[in-house]
PDB file of C-alpha atoms and ligand atoms in Angstrom:
ATOM      1  CA  MET A   1       9.886  22.886  41.063  1.00  0.00           C
ATOM      2  CA  PRO A   2      11.347  24.568  38.237  1.00  0.00           C
ATOM      3  CA  SER A   3      13.892  22.019  36.822  1.00  0.00           C
ATOM      4  CA  ASN A   4      13.583  18.602  36.191  1.00  0.00           C
ATOM      5  CA  PHE A   5      17.008  17.313  37.050  1.00  0.00           C
ATOM      6  CA  VAL A   6      18.085  14.677  39.086  1.00  0.00           C
ATOM      7  CA  ALA A   7      22.438  15.693  39.731  1.00  0.00           C
ATOM      8  CA  LYS A   8      24.515  13.736  41.335  1.00  0.00           C
ATOM      9  CA  SER A   9      27.479  14.677  41.667  1.00  0.00           C
ATOM     10  CA  ALA A  10      29.524  16.993  39.529  1.00  0.00           C
ATOM     11  CA  ASP A  11      32.502  14.935  39.634  1.00  0.00           C
ATOM     12  CA  GLY A  12      29.901  11.468  38.373  1.00  0.00           C
ATOM     13  CA  TYR A  13      28.644  14.762  35.736  1.00  0.00           C
ATOM     14  CA  GLU A  14      31.775  15.213  34.191  1.00  0.00           C
ATOM     15  CA  ALA A  15      31.881  12.036  33.820  1.00  0.00           C
ATOM     16  CA  ILE A  16      29.013  11.083  32.495  1.00  0.00           C
ATOM     17  CA  MET A  17      27.952  14.289  30.333  1.00  0.00           C
ATOM     18  CA  GLY A  18      30.521  17.095  31.513  1.00  0.00           C
ATOM     19  CA  ARG A  19      33.443  15.836  29.008  1.00  0.00           C
ATOM     20  CA  TRP A  20      30.950  15.617  25.751  1.00  0.00           C
ATOM     21  CA  SER A  21      28.953  18.915  26.795  1.00  0.00           C
ATOM     22  CA  ARG A  22      32.698  20.641  26.301  1.00  0.00           C
ATOM     23  CA  ARG A  23      33.028  19.205  22.642  1.00  0.00           C
ATOM     24  CA  LEU A  24      29.424  20.443  22.542  1.00  0.00           C
ATOM     25  CA  ALA A  25      30.350  24.089  22.973  1.00  0.00           C
ATOM     26  CA  ILE A  26      32.575  24.262  19.900  1.00  0.00           C
ATOM     27  CA  PRO A  27      29.738  24.130  17.338  1.00  0.00           C
ATOM     28  CA  PHE A  28      27.381  25.286  19.454  1.00  0.00           C
ATOM     29  CA  LEU A  29      29.592  28.773  19.293  1.00  0.00           C
ATOM     30  CA  LYS A  30      30.498  28.610  16.245  1.00  0.00           C
ATOM     31  CA  PHE A  31      26.745  27.688  15.562  1.00  0.00           C
ATOM     32  CA  SER A  32      25.817  30.678  18.034  1.00  0.00           C
ATOM     33  CA  ASP A  33      28.614  32.836  17.029  1.00  0.00           C
ATOM     34  CA  VAL A  34      30.401  34.743  20.306  1.00  0.00           C
ATOM     35  CA  PRO A  35      30.117  38.120  20.512  1.00  0.00           C
ATOM     36  CA  ALA A  36      33.520  40.818  20.118  1.00  0.00           C
ATOM     37  CA  LYS A  37      33.326  42.489  23.062  1.00  0.00           C
ATOM     38  CA  GLY A  38      30.020  42.833  25.803  1.00  0.00           C
ATOM     39  CA  CYS A  39      28.125  40.862  28.823  1.00  0.00           C
ATOM     40  CA  VAL A  40      27.194  37.241  28.099  1.00  0.00           C
ATOM     41  CA  LEU A  41      25.061  34.576  30.051  1.00  0.00           C
ATOM     42  CA  ASP A  42      25.637  31.078  30.323  1.00  0.00           C
ATOM     43  CA  ALA A  43      21.871  30.219  31.222  1.00  0.00           C
ATOM     44  CA  GLY A  44      21.628  26.704  32.542  1.00  0.00           C
ATOM     45  CA  CYS A  45      25.860  26.849  32.923  1.00  0.00           C
ATOM     46  CA  GLY A  46      26.255  23.623  35.366  1.00  0.00           C
ATOM     47  CA  THR A  47      30.255  22.482  35.843  1.00  0.00           C
ATOM     48  CA  GLY A  48      31.137  25.105  33.540  1.00  0.00           C
ATOM     49  CA  SER A  49      31.979  23.477  30.294  1.00  0.00           C
ATOM     50  CA  LEU A  50      30.578  26.063  28.149  1.00  0.00           C
ATOM     51  CA  THR A  51      31.232  29.135  30.954  1.00  0.00           C
ATOM     52  CA  GLN A  52      34.575  27.430  30.273  1.00  0.00           C
ATOM     53  CA  ALA A  53      35.182  27.687  26.224  1.00  0.00           C
ATOM     54  CA  LEU A  54      33.528  31.192  25.933  1.00  0.00           C
ATOM     55  CA  ALA A  55      36.547  32.602  29.038  1.00  0.00           C
ATOM     56  CA  ALA A  56      38.894  31.263  25.479  1.00  0.00           C
ATOM     57  CA  HIS A  57      37.200  34.768  23.874  1.00  0.00           C
ATOM     58  CA  ARG A  58      39.253  37.644  25.333  1.00  0.00           C
ATOM     59  CA  GLY A  59      37.416  40.808  23.935  1.00  0.00           C
ATOM     60  CA  LEU A  60      34.367  39.591  26.770  1.00  0.00           C
ATOM     61  CA  THR A  61      34.375  41.875  29.671  1.00  0.00           C
ATOM     62  CA  ALA A  62      32.233  39.968  32.001  1.00  0.00           C
ATOM     63  CA  ILE A  63      30.427  35.906  32.041  1.00  0.00           C
ATOM     64  CA  GLU A  64      27.243  35.654  33.574  1.00  0.00           C
ATOM     65  CA  ALA A  65      27.102  32.196  34.816  1.00  0.00           C
ATOM     66  CA  LEU A  66      24.115  30.845  36.945  1.00  0.00           C
ATOM     67  CA  ASP A  67      22.274  26.952  37.814  1.00  0.00           C
ATOM     68  CA  PHE A  68      20.022  25.481  39.562  1.00  0.00           C
ATOM     69  CA  ASP A  69      22.269  23.508  40.956  1.00  0.00           C
ATOM     70  CA  GLU A  70      24.568  24.343  44.132  1.00  0.00           C
ATOM     71  CA  ASN A  71      26.901  22.163  44.142  1.00  0.00           C
ATOM     72  CA  PHE A  72      27.658  22.155  39.565  1.00  0.00           C
ATOM     73  CA  VAL A  73      28.023  25.628  40.395  1.00  0.00           C
ATOM     74  CA  ALA A  74      30.389  25.747  43.562  1.00  0.00           C
ATOM     75  CA  ALA A  75      32.857  23.669  41.115  1.00  0.00           C
ATOM     76  CA  LEU A  76      32.291  25.404  38.464  1.00  0.00           C
ATOM     77  CA  ARG A  77      33.926  28.871  41.085  1.00  0.00           C
ATOM     78  CA  ALA A  78      36.831  25.835  42.434  1.00  0.00           C
ATOM     79  CA  ARG A  79      37.764  25.116  38.603  1.00  0.00           C
ATOM     80  CA  THR A  80      38.241  28.638  37.324  1.00  0.00           C
ATOM     81  CA  SER A  81      39.952  31.725  38.419  1.00  0.00           C
ATOM     82  CA  ASP A  82      38.732  34.230  35.545  1.00  0.00           C
ATOM     83  CA  PRO A  83      37.668  37.979  36.640  1.00  0.00           C
ATOM     84  CA  ARG A  84      35.179  37.800  35.024  1.00  0.00           C
ATOM     85  CA  ILE A  85      33.377  34.476  35.266  1.00  0.00           C
ATOM     86  CA  THR A  86      30.572  35.774  38.265  1.00  0.00           C
ATOM     87  CA  ALA A  87      28.393  32.164  38.913  1.00  0.00           C
ATOM     88  CA  GLN A  88      25.269  32.210  40.388  1.00  0.00           C
ATOM     89  CA  ARG A  89      22.697  29.404  41.597  1.00  0.00           C
ATOM     90  CA  GLY A  90      19.164  30.800  40.445  1.00  0.00           C
ATOM     91  CA  ASP A  91      16.563  29.731  38.076  1.00  0.00           C
ATOM     92  CA  VAL A  92      16.103  30.297  34.382  1.00  0.00           C
ATOM     93  CA  CYS A  93      12.279  31.104  34.533  1.00  0.00           C
ATOM     94  CA  ALA A  94      12.817  33.622  36.713  1.00  0.00           C
ATOM     95  CA  LEU A  95      16.734  35.511  35.707  1.00  0.00           C
ATOM     96  CA  PRO A  96      18.027  37.962  38.487  1.00  0.00           C
ATOM     97  CA  TYR A  97      19.268  39.925  36.212  1.00  0.00           C
ATOM     98  CA  ALA A  98      17.699  43.468  34.599  1.00  0.00           C
ATOM     99  CA  ASN A  99      15.954  43.787  30.919  1.00  0.00           C
ATOM    100  CA  GLU A 100      18.581  44.377  27.576  1.00  0.00           C
ATOM    101  CA  THR A 101      21.666  42.790  29.818  1.00  0.00           C
ATOM    102  CA  PHE A 102      23.501  40.668  27.429  1.00  0.00           C
ATOM    103  CA  ASP A 103      25.239  40.476  24.302  1.00  0.00           C
ATOM    104  CA  CYS A 104      25.239  37.142  23.604  1.00  0.00           C
ATOM    105  CA  VAL A 105      22.765  34.327  25.823  1.00  0.00           C
ATOM    106  CA  TYR A 106      22.859  30.839  25.655  1.00  0.00           C
ATOM    107  CA  SER A 107      21.516  27.474  26.699  1.00  0.00           C
ATOM    108  CA  LEU A 108      23.945  24.519  26.558  1.00  0.00           C
ATOM    109  CA  LEU A 109      21.660  21.641  27.037  1.00  0.00           C
ATOM    110  CA  VAL A 110      19.479  23.109  29.841  1.00  0.00           C
ATOM    111  CA  LEU A 111      15.579  23.334  28.621  1.00  0.00           C
ATOM    112  CA  HIS A 112      14.612  19.987  27.829  1.00  0.00           C
ATOM    113  CA  PHE A 113      16.014  20.107  31.850  1.00  0.00           C
ATOM    114  CA  VAL A 114      13.498  23.025  32.199  1.00  0.00           C
ATOM    115  CA  SER A 115       9.479  22.810  33.800  1.00  0.00           C
ATOM    116  CA  ASP A 116       8.994  25.525  31.712  1.00  0.00           C
ATOM    117  CA  ALA A 117      11.059  26.546  28.763  1.00  0.00           C
ATOM    118  CA  HIS A 118       8.525  28.306  27.171  1.00  0.00           C
ATOM    119  CA  ARG A 119       8.951  30.872  30.376  1.00  0.00           C
ATOM    120  CA  ALA A 120      12.995  30.251  30.059  1.00  0.00           C
ATOM    121  CA  ILE A 121      13.631  31.460  26.373  1.00  0.00           C
ATOM    122  CA  ARG A 122      10.744  34.935  27.351  1.00  0.00           C
ATOM    123  CA  GLU A 123      13.579  35.367  30.407  1.00  0.00           C
ATOM    124  CA  MET A 124      16.382  34.869  27.964  1.00  0.00           C
ATOM    125  CA  ARG A 125      14.957  37.110  25.360  1.00  0.00           C
ATOM    126  CA  ARG A 126      13.862  39.757  28.456  1.00  0.00           C
ATOM    127  CA  VAL A 127      17.436  40.239  29.115  1.00  0.00           C
ATOM    128  CA  LEU A 128      19.132  40.558  25.956  1.00  0.00           C
ATOM    129  CA  ARG A 129      19.997  44.059  24.520  1.00  0.00           C
ATOM    130  CA  PRO A 130      17.982  44.429  21.094  1.00  0.00           C
ATOM    131  CA  GLY A 131      19.339  43.083  18.333  1.00  0.00           C
ATOM    132  CA  ALA A 132      21.472  40.493  19.899  1.00  0.00           C
ATOM    133  CA  THR A 133      21.320  36.667  20.520  1.00  0.00           C
ATOM    134  CA  ALA A 134      20.081  34.333  22.330  1.00  0.00           C
ATOM    135  CA  ALA A 135      21.075  30.311  21.845  1.00  0.00           C
ATOM    136  CA  ALA A 136      19.732  27.178  22.764  1.00  0.00           C
ATOM    137  CA  THR A 137      20.604  23.096  21.827  1.00  0.00           C
ATOM    138  CA  VAL A 138      19.478  19.847  23.574  1.00  0.00           C
ATOM    139  CA  TRP A 139      19.894  16.583  23.013  1.00  0.00           C
ATOM    140  CA  ASP A 140      18.100  14.867  20.347  1.00  0.00           C
ATOM    141  CA  THR A 141      17.330  12.148  22.952  1.00  0.00           C
ATOM    142  CA  TYR A 142      15.015   9.263  21.024  1.00  0.00           C
ATOM    143  CA  GLY A 143      16.869   8.989  17.514  1.00  0.00           C
ATOM    144  CA  GLY A 144      20.682  11.634  17.751  1.00  0.00           C
ATOM    145  CA  MET A 145      22.172   9.716  20.672  1.00  0.00           C
ATOM    146  CA  PRO A 146      23.350   6.047  20.012  1.00  0.00           C
ATOM    147  CA  SER A 147      25.086   5.220  22.390  1.00  0.00           C
ATOM    148  CA  TRP A 148      22.251   6.212  25.185  1.00  0.00           C
ATOM    149  CA  ARG A 149      19.573   4.147  23.274  1.00  0.00           C
ATOM    150  CA  LEU A 150      21.827   0.836  23.695  1.00  0.00           C
ATOM    151  CA  PHE A 151      22.333   1.122  27.084  1.00  0.00           C
ATOM    152  CA  TRP A 152      18.136   2.319  27.874  1.00  0.00           C
ATOM    153  CA  ASP A 153      16.641   0.084  25.588  1.00  0.00           C
ATOM    154  CA  THR A 154      18.704  -3.332  26.725  1.00  0.00           C
ATOM    155  CA  VAL A 155      17.162  -2.364  30.064  1.00  0.00           C
ATOM    156  CA  ARG A 156      13.944  -1.356  29.133  1.00  0.00           C
ATOM    157  CA  ALA A 157      13.688  -4.600  27.410  1.00  0.00           C
ATOM    158  CA  LEU A 158      16.033  -7.279  30.239  1.00  0.00           C
ATOM    159  CA  GLU A 159      13.686  -4.978  33.469  1.00  0.00           C
ATOM    160  CA  PRO A 160      10.618  -3.821  32.941  1.00  0.00           C
ATOM    161  CA  GLU A 161       9.646  -2.986  36.062  1.00  0.00           C
ATOM    162  CA  ALA A 162      12.788  -1.344  35.926  1.00  0.00           C
ATOM    163  CA  THR A 163      10.966   2.018  33.744  1.00  0.00           C
ATOM    164  CA  ASP A 164      10.230   4.452  36.576  1.00  0.00           C
ATOM    165  CA  ALA A 165      14.571   4.331  36.446  1.00  0.00           C
ATOM    166  CA  ILE A 166      15.076   4.713  32.702  1.00  0.00           C
ATOM    167  CA  PRO A 167      14.166   8.853  31.257  1.00  0.00           C
ATOM    168  CA  ARG A 168      11.553   9.442  28.669  1.00  0.00           C
ATOM    169  CA  LYS A 169      11.271  11.600  25.878  1.00  0.00           C
ATOM    170  CA  ARG A 170      11.848  15.405  27.212  1.00  0.00           C
ATOM    171  CA  PRO A 171      10.425  18.728  25.906  1.00  0.00           C
ATOM    172  CA  MET A 172      12.803  20.496  23.371  1.00  0.00           C
ATOM    173  CA  THR A 173      13.906  17.543  22.076  1.00  0.00           C
ATOM    174  CA  SER A 174      12.549  16.631  18.620  1.00  0.00           C
ATOM    175  CA  GLU A 175      13.368  18.652  15.266  1.00  0.00           C
ATOM    176  CA  GLY A 176      11.461  22.004  15.672  1.00  0.00           C
ATOM    177  CA  GLU A 177      10.681  21.884  18.388  1.00  0.00           C
ATOM    178  CA  LEU A 178      13.034  24.488  19.874  1.00  0.00           C
ATOM    179  CA  ARG A 179      12.692  26.346  16.425  1.00  0.00           C
ATOM    180  CA  SER A 180       8.844  27.409  17.711  1.00  0.00           C
ATOM    181  CA  ALA A 181       9.426  27.969  21.033  1.00  0.00           C
ATOM    182  CA  PHE A 182      12.151  30.765  20.161  1.00  0.00           C
ATOM    183  CA  GLU A 183       9.559  32.114  17.050  1.00  0.00           C
ATOM    184  CA  SER A 184       6.671  32.787  19.639  1.00  0.00           C
ATOM    185  CA  ALA A 185       8.895  34.139  22.446  1.00  0.00           C
ATOM    186  CA  GLY A 186       9.414  37.087  20.023  1.00  0.00           C
ATOM    187  CA  PHE A 187      12.779  36.702  17.961  1.00  0.00           C
ATOM    188  CA  LYS A 188      13.342  37.761  14.720  1.00  0.00           C
ATOM    189  CA  GLU A 189      15.903  35.479  12.720  1.00  0.00           C
ATOM    190  CA  VAL A 190      15.316  32.313  13.822  1.00  0.00           C
ATOM    191  CA  VAL A 191      17.450  30.061  12.630  1.00  0.00           C
ATOM    192  CA  ASP A 192      18.397  26.205  13.216  1.00  0.00           C
ATOM    193  CA  THR A 193      20.505  23.372  12.623  1.00  0.00           C
ATOM    194  CA  MET A 194      21.386  20.408  13.984  1.00  0.00           C
ATOM    195  CA  LEU A 195      25.354  19.831  15.895  1.00  0.00           C
ATOM    196  CA  ALA A 196      27.020  16.823  15.524  1.00  0.00           C
ATOM    197  CA  ILE A 197      30.320  15.241  18.102  1.00  0.00           C
ATOM    198  CA  ARG A 198      31.396  11.731  19.013  1.00  0.00           C
ATOM    199  CA  MET A 199      30.585  10.378  21.835  1.00  0.00           C
ATOM    200  CA  ASP A 200      34.810   8.151  22.799  1.00  0.00           C
ATOM    201  CA  TYR A 201      34.632   5.701  25.431  1.00  0.00           C
ATOM    202  CA  ILE A 202      37.737   4.058  25.346  1.00  0.00           C
ATOM    203  CA  ASN A 203      36.215   0.639  27.274  1.00  0.00           C
ATOM    204  CA  PHE A 204      33.394  -0.656  28.375  1.00  0.00           C
ATOM    205  CA  ASP A 205      33.817   0.185  32.019  1.00  0.00           C
ATOM    206  CA  ASP A 206      34.060   3.958  30.519  1.00  0.00           C
ATOM    207  CA  PHE A 207      30.496   4.135  28.799  1.00  0.00           C
ATOM    208  CA  TRP A 208      29.070   1.711  31.917  1.00  0.00           C
ATOM    209  CA  HIS A 209      30.320   3.023  35.398  1.00  0.00           C
ATOM    210  CA  PRO A 210      29.018   6.965  34.259  1.00  0.00           C
ATOM    211  CA  MET A 211      25.999   5.396  32.922  1.00  0.00           C
ATOM    212  CA  VAL A 212      25.487   3.600  36.081  1.00  0.00           C
ATOM    213  CA  TYR A 213      26.675   5.566  38.615  1.00  0.00           C
ATOM    214  CA  GLY A 214      27.092   9.419  36.919  1.00  0.00           C
ATOM    215  CA  GLN A 215      23.740  11.011  37.190  1.00  0.00           C
ATOM    216  CA  GLY A 216      19.909  10.220  37.723  1.00  0.00           C
ATOM    217  CA  SER A 217      18.333   7.678  39.780  1.00  0.00           C
ATOM    218  CA  PHE A 218      18.871   4.606  37.997  1.00  0.00           C
ATOM    219  CA  GLY A 219      22.644   3.285  40.364  1.00  0.00           C
ATOM    220  CA  THR A 220      20.266   3.645  43.130  1.00  0.00           C
ATOM    221  CA  LEU A 221      17.163   1.282  41.197  1.00  0.00           C
ATOM    222  CA  PHE A 222      20.965  -0.629  39.497  1.00  0.00           C
ATOM    223  CA  ASP A 223      22.826  -1.316  42.725  1.00  0.00           C
ATOM    224  CA  GLY A 224      19.315  -2.554  45.012  1.00  0.00           C
ATOM    225  CA  LEU A 225      18.429  -4.925  42.330  1.00  0.00           C
ATOM    226  CA  PRO A 226      19.695  -9.433  43.106  1.00  0.00           C
ATOM    227  CA  GLU A 227      23.142  -9.496  41.540  1.00  0.00           C
ATOM    228  CA  ALA A 228      22.120 -12.662  39.775  1.00  0.00           C
ATOM    229  CA  ARG A 229      19.758  -9.319  37.661  1.00  0.00           C
ATOM    230  CA  ARG A 230      22.491  -7.035  38.284  1.00  0.00           C
ATOM    231  CA  ASP A 231      24.382  -9.386  36.361  1.00  0.00           C
ATOM    232  CA  ARG A 232      22.163  -9.699  33.780  1.00  0.00           C
ATOM    233  CA  ILE A 233      21.654  -5.929  32.644  1.00  0.00           C
ATOM    234  CA  ARG A 234      25.866  -5.882  32.482  1.00  0.00           C
ATOM    235  CA  SER A 235      26.370  -8.495  30.361  1.00  0.00           C
ATOM    236  CA  GLY A 236      23.601  -7.496  28.535  1.00  0.00           C
ATOM    237  CA  VAL A 237      24.344  -3.936  27.604  1.00  0.00           C
ATOM    238  CA  ARG A 238      28.132  -5.469  27.633  1.00  0.00           C
ATOM    239  CA  ALA A 239      27.509  -7.393  24.623  1.00  0.00           C
ATOM    240  CA  ALA A 240      25.413  -4.489  22.896  1.00  0.00           C
ATOM    241  CA  TYR A 241      28.770  -2.258  23.690  1.00  0.00           C
ATOM    242  CA  LEU A 242      30.857  -5.047  22.544  1.00  0.00           C
ATOM    243  CA  ALA A 243      29.268  -5.981  18.923  1.00  0.00           C
ATOM    244  CA  GLY A 244      30.401  -8.996  18.711  1.00  0.00           C
ATOM    245  CA  ASP A 245      34.405  -7.629  18.703  1.00  0.00           C
ATOM    246  CA  ASN A 246      37.218  -7.104  21.766  1.00  0.00           C
ATOM    247  CA  ASP A 247      36.710  -4.724  24.254  1.00  0.00           C
ATOM    248  CA  GLY A 248      38.409  -1.995  23.512  1.00  0.00           C
ATOM    249  CA  PRO A 249      37.168   2.091  22.450  1.00  0.00           C
ATOM    250  CA  ARG A 250      33.556   2.930  20.743  1.00  0.00           C
ATOM    251  CA  GLY A 251      32.550   6.010  19.210  1.00  0.00           C
ATOM    252  CA  PHE A 252      29.088   7.270  18.818  1.00  0.00           C
ATOM    253  CA  ALA A 253      28.630  10.409  16.030  1.00  0.00           C
ATOM    254  CA  SER A 254      25.869  12.459  18.644  1.00  0.00           C
ATOM    255  CA  ILE A 255      23.383  15.119  17.395  1.00  0.00           C
ATOM    256  CA  ALA A 256      22.263  18.240  18.733  1.00  0.00           C
ATOM    257  CA  TRP A 257      19.528  20.060  17.738  1.00  0.00           C
ATOM    258  CA  ALA A 258      19.978  24.058  17.762  1.00  0.00           C
ATOM    259  CA  VAL A 259      18.763  26.910  17.741  1.00  0.00           C
ATOM    260  CA  LYS A 260      19.517  31.310  17.018  1.00  0.00           C
ATOM    261  CA  GLY A 261      17.043  33.861  16.945  1.00  0.00           C
ATOM    262  CA  THR A 262      18.054  37.922  17.792  1.00  0.00           C
ATOM    263  CA  ALA A 263      15.677  40.260  20.141  1.00  0.00           C
TER     264      ALA A 263
HETATM  265  C1  SAM B 301      22.313  18.888  31.436  1.00  0.00           C
HETATM  266  S1  SAM B 301      23.066  19.370  32.612  1.00  0.00           S
HETATM  267  C2  SAM B 301      23.743  20.479  31.421  1.00  0.00           C
HETATM  268  C3  SAM B 301      24.650  21.798  31.926  1.00  0.00           C
HETATM  269  C4  SAM B 301      25.863  22.644  31.512  1.00  0.00           C
HETATM  270  N1  SAM B 301      25.127  23.358  30.638  1.00  0.00           N
HETATM  271  C5  SAM B 301      26.744  21.760  30.397  1.00  0.00           C
HETATM  272  O1  SAM B 301      26.420  21.670  29.187  1.00  0.00           O
HETATM  273  O2  SAM B 301      27.111  20.857  30.593  1.00  0.00           O
HETATM  274  C6  SAM B 301      21.088  20.855  33.062  1.00  0.00           C
HETATM  275  C7  SAM B 301      21.546  21.520  34.030  1.00  0.00           C
HETATM  276  O3  SAM B 301      19.910  22.522  33.520  1.00  0.00           O
HETATM  277  C8  SAM B 301      20.487  22.740  34.671  1.00  0.00           C
HETATM  278  N2  SAM B 301      18.989  23.125  35.440  1.00  0.00           N
HETATM  279  C9  SAM B 301      18.194  22.592  35.319  1.00  0.00           C
HETATM  280  N3  SAM B 301      16.273  23.612  35.095  1.00  0.00           N
HETATM  281  C10 SAM B 301      16.574  24.821  35.971  1.00  0.00           C
HETATM  282  C11 SAM B 301      15.864  25.762  36.155  1.00  0.00           C
HETATM  283  N4  SAM B 301      15.462  26.392  36.180  1.00  0.00           N
HETATM  284  N5  SAM B 301      17.573  26.793  36.116  1.00  0.00           N
HETATM  285  C12 SAM B 301      18.390  27.176  36.731  1.00  0.00           C
HETATM  286  N6  SAM B 301      19.492  25.458  35.350  1.00  0.00           N
HETATM  287  C13 SAM B 301      18.665  24.337  35.458  1.00  0.00           C
HETATM  288  C14 SAM B 301      20.201  21.693  35.544  1.00  0.00           C
HETATM  289  O4  SAM B 301      20.895  21.813  37.314  1.00  0.00           O
HETATM  290  C15 SAM B 301      21.573  21.233  35.212  1.00  0.00           C
HETATM  291  O5  SAM B 301      22.694  21.864  35.843  1.00  0.00           O
END
């Protein structure tokens, strides 16, 4: 299986991550740069947060978008009528494009879910024109996502037996890992950095519902628990979210590692 991503639905994805990946796409493209013209690839496009940010660059003549999840590809197709965008299902470890096709290849929040990220990075390089850039970013999931730590640390403390449903540390999410993978794949002029966005929630429900039901396997486990345990988890996470104050908006600065290199 080339993907370790558990996809439930495009709407659930939007609530839990799409709204933040749309935000992250802005500093990511600023770091990566967008060619003034030509053809680019969004490798692992999901529901299209980055694809649509790329479409704002009117000089691009073609924007290819590829994802392993058919529902996400369908959601992106439904969401755009831009004739420059072509969305298709595919595997970033075996890209269905000829060598030296693209003027830039991007990967937003994908490489930590790919079963063989090194192979995917080699593929990104293969389909780039000589001298063109590939760029990738992944969350710093251990220390850089306080809102997710708040959630999962509380669940882990209250339900140690839920460990299988709790996301583990993923490859490529440590400092320097992306950079070293790009260098190993033969990229030149490799540069890495940290990108920051805020995840702003309206109130506790806005935080809780996508985390429990939006994506992944936790919602199924949660639904199967007796009511008293479900209440205990919800109360614990709520107390951590509120941090002793009234319910309302909370914003969490969140960090992603980013890398770019030249083919
Ligand atoms: C966290 S989502 C990011 C999606 C999108 N780039 C965004 O930022 O909203 C991770 C995506 O990687 C895709 N993915 C994981 N492994 C893949 C593979 N081998 N080939 C193509 N897509 C893959 C998943 O289907 C999922 O859409």
